[in-house]
XYZ file of C-alpha atoms in Angstrom:
365
model
C -5.482 -4.036 -27.224
C -6.179 -1.953 -24.154
C -5.616 -3.251 -20.651
C -6.874 -1.283 -17.704
C -5.583 -2.567 -14.395
C -7.416 -0.611 -11.796
C -7.653 -0.679 -8.024
C -8.040 1.635 -5.085
C -5.720 1.957 -2.152
C -6.699 0.397 1.174
C -9.239 -2.113 -0.123
C -10.051 -4.353 2.829
C -8.084 -7.519 2.792
C -9.440 -10.800 3.912
C -6.201 -11.115 5.701
C -4.448 -7.921 5.111
C -7.623 -6.090 4.200
C -11.292 -6.948 4.675
C -13.539 -7.274 1.618
C -15.816 -4.512 2.844
C -15.931 -2.069 5.669
C -12.319 -2.115 6.818
C -9.272 -0.741 5.065
C -10.821 0.129 1.730
C -7.882 1.535 -0.130
C -9.103 5.058 0.326
C -8.450 7.108 -2.695
C -8.128 7.080 -6.295
C -7.018 4.295 -8.487
C -3.738 3.921 -10.240
C -4.585 2.823 -13.763
C -2.207 0.978 -16.040
C -2.931 1.175 -19.736
C -1.540 -0.931 -22.510
C -2.161 1.074 -25.641
C -3.453 -0.275 -28.895
C -0.947 -1.991 -31.118
C -0.636 -5.755 -30.526
C 0.531 -7.811 -33.460
C 3.380 -10.176 -34.161
C 6.103 -10.238 -31.570
C 6.558 -11.331 -27.971
C 3.915 -13.361 -26.208
C 1.645 -11.246 -24.030
C 0.774 -13.091 -20.810
C -2.030 -11.794 -18.607
C -2.806 -13.345 -15.242
C -5.368 -11.977 -12.813
C -7.341 -13.118 -9.831
C -8.329 -12.443 -6.247
C -6.029 -12.942 -3.306
C -5.844 -11.501 0.189
C -9.321 -10.067 -0.247
C -8.352 -7.868 -3.184
C -7.712 -8.141 -6.918
C -4.367 -8.629 -8.578
C -3.209 -8.550 -12.184
C 0.068 -9.362 -13.896
C 0.986 -8.522 -17.484
C 4.187 -9.949 -18.954
C 5.732 -9.222 -22.349
C 7.643 -12.477 -22.830
C 10.243 -12.817 -25.582
C 11.023 -16.337 -24.362
C 8.859 -19.131 -22.909
C 7.500 -18.515 -19.440
C 7.060 -21.353 -16.912
C 3.931 -23.386 -17.602
C 2.918 -22.994 -13.972
C 3.534 -19.240 -13.779
C 0.061 -18.551 -12.409
C 0.538 -21.100 -9.626
C 3.956 -19.625 -8.802
C 2.453 -16.143 -8.545
C -0.371 -17.321 -6.304
C 2.120 -19.074 -4.059
C 3.983 -15.789 -3.526
C 0.753 -13.977 -2.650
C -0.303 -16.792 -0.319
C 2.999 -16.460 1.544
C 2.281 -12.847 2.370
C -1.320 -13.509 3.341
C -0.407 -16.384 5.632
C 2.357 -14.362 7.239
C 0.756 -10.938 7.698
C -3.015 -11.355 7.760
C -4.600 -10.140 10.979
C -7.715 -12.072 9.944
C -6.008 -15.467 10.173
C -5.579 -16.741 13.712
C -2.566 -18.855 12.749
C -0.709 -16.180 10.775
C 2.663 -14.971 11.987
C 1.302 -11.538 12.795
C -1.572 -13.001 14.844
C 0.908 -15.154 16.731
C 3.050 -12.108 17.422
C 0.075 -10.046 18.580
C -0.789 -12.800 21.084
C 2.834 -13.120 22.205
C 3.706 -12.331 25.819
C 6.115 -9.501 26.609
C 9.814 -10.471 26.423
C 9.034 -13.791 24.678
C 10.585 -14.486 21.267
C 8.844 -15.718 18.147
C 10.687 -17.254 15.224
C 9.455 -15.604 12.022
C 9.893 -15.994 8.272
C 12.287 -13.956 6.177
C 9.262 -12.203 4.633
C 7.961 -11.075 8.016
C 11.422 -9.904 9.042
C 11.966 -7.925 5.823
C 8.604 -6.167 6.059
C 9.312 -5.202 9.658
C 12.686 -3.777 8.615
C 11.014 -1.605 5.950
C 8.439 -0.509 8.517
C 11.180 0.309 10.998
C 12.991 2.591 8.533
C 9.863 4.534 7.521
C 8.628 4.742 11.126
C 11.899 6.350 12.237
C 12.225 8.673 9.226
C 8.611 9.870 9.498
C 8.829 10.624 13.206
C 6.158 8.055 13.983
C 3.622 9.227 11.406
C 3.933 5.716 10.032
C 3.144 3.480 12.987
C 2.766 -0.290 12.451
C 1.696 -0.811 16.081
C -1.497 1.136 15.407
C -3.588 -2.083 15.321
C -5.492 -1.443 18.592
C -6.510 2.023 17.371
C -7.577 0.610 14.000
C -9.829 -1.872 15.797
C -11.107 0.786 18.186
C -12.252 2.956 15.279
C -13.841 -0.029 13.524
C -11.432 -0.322 10.589
C -9.931 -3.655 11.655
C -11.282 -7.148 12.328
C -13.498 -5.831 15.146
C -16.909 -4.620 13.979
C -17.424 -0.884 14.391
C -19.961 0.280 16.959
C -22.502 2.939 16.051
C -20.737 5.507 18.193
C -17.366 7.216 18.404
C -14.648 5.850 20.687
C -14.414 7.432 24.125
C -11.595 10.048 24.238
C -10.194 8.501 27.419
C -10.046 5.094 25.743
C -8.262 6.648 22.745
C -5.728 8.236 25.092
C -5.142 4.888 26.801
C -4.576 3.206 23.438
C -2.028 5.856 22.455
C 0.081 4.949 25.459
C 0.473 1.450 24.082
C 1.781 2.435 20.640
C 5.384 2.519 19.511
C 7.499 0.428 17.155
C 10.424 0.971 19.522
C 8.874 -1.786 21.657
C 9.592 -4.378 18.951
C 12.997 -6.040 18.863
C 14.401 -7.931 15.880
C 17.192 -10.461 16.110
C 18.980 -12.684 13.598
C 20.853 -15.843 14.416
C 22.384 -17.530 11.410
C 19.614 -18.016 8.873
C 16.845 -17.621 11.465
C 14.950 -14.472 12.503
C 13.266 -13.689 15.809
C 10.978 -10.938 17.022
C 9.930 -9.945 20.529
C 8.218 -7.057 22.324
C 9.130 -5.094 25.441
C 5.570 -3.768 25.809
C 2.238 -5.411 24.901
C 2.062 -3.835 21.409
C 0.198 -5.252 18.425
C 1.144 -5.009 14.766
C -0.825 -4.069 11.663
C 1.406 -4.408 8.578
C -1.268 -3.833 5.931
C 0.363 -0.538 4.897
C 3.501 -2.400 3.785
C 2.490 -5.997 3.095
C 0.545 -5.402 -0.096
C 3.444 -3.521 -1.623
C 5.789 -6.271 -0.482
C 3.567 -8.826 -2.247
C 4.002 -6.824 -5.468
C 7.773 -6.961 -5.008
C 7.732 -10.735 -4.502
C 5.852 -11.277 -7.752
C 8.101 -8.839 -9.631
C 11.210 -10.584 -8.297
C 9.740 -13.940 -9.320
C 9.322 -12.723 -12.890
C 12.864 -11.403 -13.026
C 14.253 -14.680 -11.683
C 12.489 -16.386 -14.592
C 14.125 -14.052 -17.150
C 10.917 -12.081 -17.725
C 12.080 -8.452 -17.393
C 9.137 -6.736 -19.115
C 6.134 -6.701 -16.797
C 3.500 -4.840 -14.872
C 2.441 -6.247 -11.485
C -0.512 -4.796 -9.595
C -2.013 -5.897 -6.281
C -4.903 -3.854 -4.927
C -3.741 -0.685 -6.665
C -0.039 -0.909 -5.810
C 2.167 -1.392 -8.864
C 5.653 -2.185 -10.038
C 6.788 -2.087 -13.652
C 9.884 -2.981 -15.606
C 10.956 -2.743 -19.221
C 8.454 -2.105 -21.986
C 4.764 -2.616 -22.621
C 3.539 -4.671 -25.638
C 4.104 -1.676 -27.914
C 7.739 -1.480 -26.892
C 7.078 1.756 -25.021
C 7.279 2.663 -21.326
C 4.308 1.559 -19.243
C 1.538 4.153 -18.954
C 0.379 4.655 -15.377
C -2.423 7.101 -14.693
C -3.014 8.991 -11.474
C -6.721 9.560 -10.987
C -8.586 12.373 -9.309
C -10.029 11.472 -5.887
C -13.651 11.806 -6.943
C -16.571 9.384 -7.092
C -16.461 9.522 -10.895
C -12.749 8.931 -11.403
C -10.941 10.855 -14.097
C -7.302 10.769 -15.082
C -5.310 13.581 -13.523
C -1.822 12.690 -14.777
C -0.250 10.025 -16.993
C 3.246 8.772 -16.181
C 5.580 6.893 -18.528
C 7.737 4.452 -16.564
C 10.219 1.766 -17.566
C 10.985 0.739 -14.019
C 10.014 1.311 -10.424
C 7.057 1.023 -8.100
C 4.028 3.222 -7.487
C 1.723 3.287 -4.459
C -1.149 5.565 -3.546
C -2.910 6.371 -0.295
C -6.036 8.460 0.175
C -9.011 9.106 2.355
C -12.138 9.202 0.234
C -13.145 5.586 -0.360
C -12.970 4.144 3.142
C -14.621 6.224 5.816
C -17.764 6.455 7.882
C -20.053 9.312 8.780
C -21.405 10.012 12.228
C -23.743 12.864 13.082
C -22.816 14.684 9.888
C -19.035 14.375 10.317
C -16.776 12.266 8.123
C -14.117 9.991 9.651
C -11.326 8.658 7.434
C -9.843 5.176 7.783
C -6.378 6.764 7.891
C -5.528 7.312 11.540
C -2.902 9.680 12.864
C -1.033 7.603 15.466
C 0.240 10.779 17.062
C -3.257 11.977 18.001
C -5.270 8.759 17.938
C -7.881 10.277 15.622
C -8.610 10.014 11.879
C -6.727 12.535 9.781
C -8.475 15.854 9.321
C -6.622 17.931 6.759
C -6.908 18.844 3.108
C -4.683 16.151 1.591
C -6.952 13.846 -0.438
C -4.357 11.532 -1.931
C -0.643 10.953 -2.181
C 1.231 8.884 -4.738
C 4.807 7.758 -4.133
C 7.323 6.372 -6.639
C 10.162 4.217 -5.334
C 12.441 1.364 -6.304
C 10.375 -1.119 -4.290
C 6.635 -1.230 -3.800
C 6.965 -2.011 -0.087
C 8.764 1.298 0.444
C 6.328 3.216 -1.775
C 3.389 1.671 0.097
C 4.721 2.596 3.527
C 5.680 6.126 2.517
C 2.291 6.766 0.897
C 0.653 6.003 4.241
C 3.153 8.081 6.244
C 2.790 11.146 4.030
C -0.997 10.808 3.980
C -0.944 11.041 7.771
C 1.382 14.042 7.752
C -0.620 16.157 5.305
C 0.438 18.363 2.429
C 2.837 20.835 4.043
C 4.588 18.594 6.555
C 4.618 15.640 4.164
C 6.022 17.542 1.184
C 8.683 19.144 3.346
C 9.890 15.710 4.446
C 9.617 14.295 0.899
C 11.943 16.977 -0.415
C 14.308 16.540 2.504
C 14.593 12.786 1.834
C 14.486 12.985 -1.965
C 11.196 11.077 -2.300
C 9.220 11.227 -5.553
C 5.758 12.329 -4.444
C 2.571 13.596 -6.105
C -0.123 15.075 -3.837
C -3.706 16.104 -4.524
C -5.214 18.382 -1.888
C -8.747 19.666 -1.462
C -9.140 23.437 -1.713
C -12.212 25.623 -2.024
C -11.919 25.767 -5.801
C -11.500 21.995 -6.204
C -8.109 20.288 -6.084
C -4.550 21.554 -5.862
C -1.528 19.580 -7.091
C 1.798 19.502 -5.276
C 4.861 17.596 -6.471
C 8.222 16.985 -4.874
C 11.468 18.116 -6.447
C 12.422 14.604 -7.594
C 8.952 13.871 -8.990
C 9.344 16.846 -11.290
C 11.877 14.801 -13.285
C 9.457 11.907 -13.952
C 8.343 11.619 -17.580
C 4.713 12.642 -17.998
C 2.398 12.378 -20.997
C -0.472 14.529 -22.125
C -3.859 12.935 -21.543
C -4.190 12.402 -25.290
C -0.786 10.754 -25.551
C -1.757 8.478 -22.696
C -5.070 7.753 -24.395
C -6.735 8.271 -21.014
C -10.472 8.314 -20.670
C -12.987 8.663 -17.893
C -13.211 5.405 -15.951
């Protein structure tokens, strides 16, 4: 039995990412492979579908009965995230916050609060390279709910939008078991660079609460694994080259942790011969313009991996790898050079178990 769970980072959600045109998970896919060898033993449960405008898949190696309504439970977790953080739903929590007046408070869910806390940590540690208040710029460049015009944004308008950015304008407050959020400036949030990873974490936590510790969860290319695959071996996760005809660049063997990838080659537009990536640098207001083609981050949670993949993609190879080593992040970068691609890995990534392409049974996909 071979399972290939494949997706590309920044697919547009119909809430978090639009089905086409906005937020295509730019870059290569992360591919999960269950190698041949199914026979007698634990029950192999596979659940897949479409939520939040992207695909998801869950594989569970169950040595005890799983809930009969496991699929419904999984969809409920994904629906929670979509209803909370979709900028395409007028009644979502994030849409309510974006319409909120300055210095007014909004009561929010625990999910919304937790995602904002993750965003806050990565925003501060990355020096603003990760900027969740980038929503107006995303719309201005045509990668959000607003349809892109057949022209580039005016530089003066970009400069005006930059003045309105900054997660420091968002204030979080807890009172008992309730959470509140407010803004000191008229900022707007876009949490799509964290929310998909957070959705992966919710599903993974759901499985663990139901005594199902051997699993692979994937939502739109972001993954979290635990335990063993159906062959009793670590899960095989493949990093693909950022090319139109994807090929496996590296195969990882993981028994736990989360993996997220960000890149620039699947979601972009061209104007007068120039290419404009969907990944925006909130420090300049313009799409990134450097050699880094993709970055993969390994972390304990997928929300953190997701956010850091975006931050490092903005920063580029040199600045991003310097920070990754400083913070002890496990990072794998693929950069464009004249001769093709160049691989860079952080010090902690060097300790991750890797397989030869033959051992991983990887093929062109």
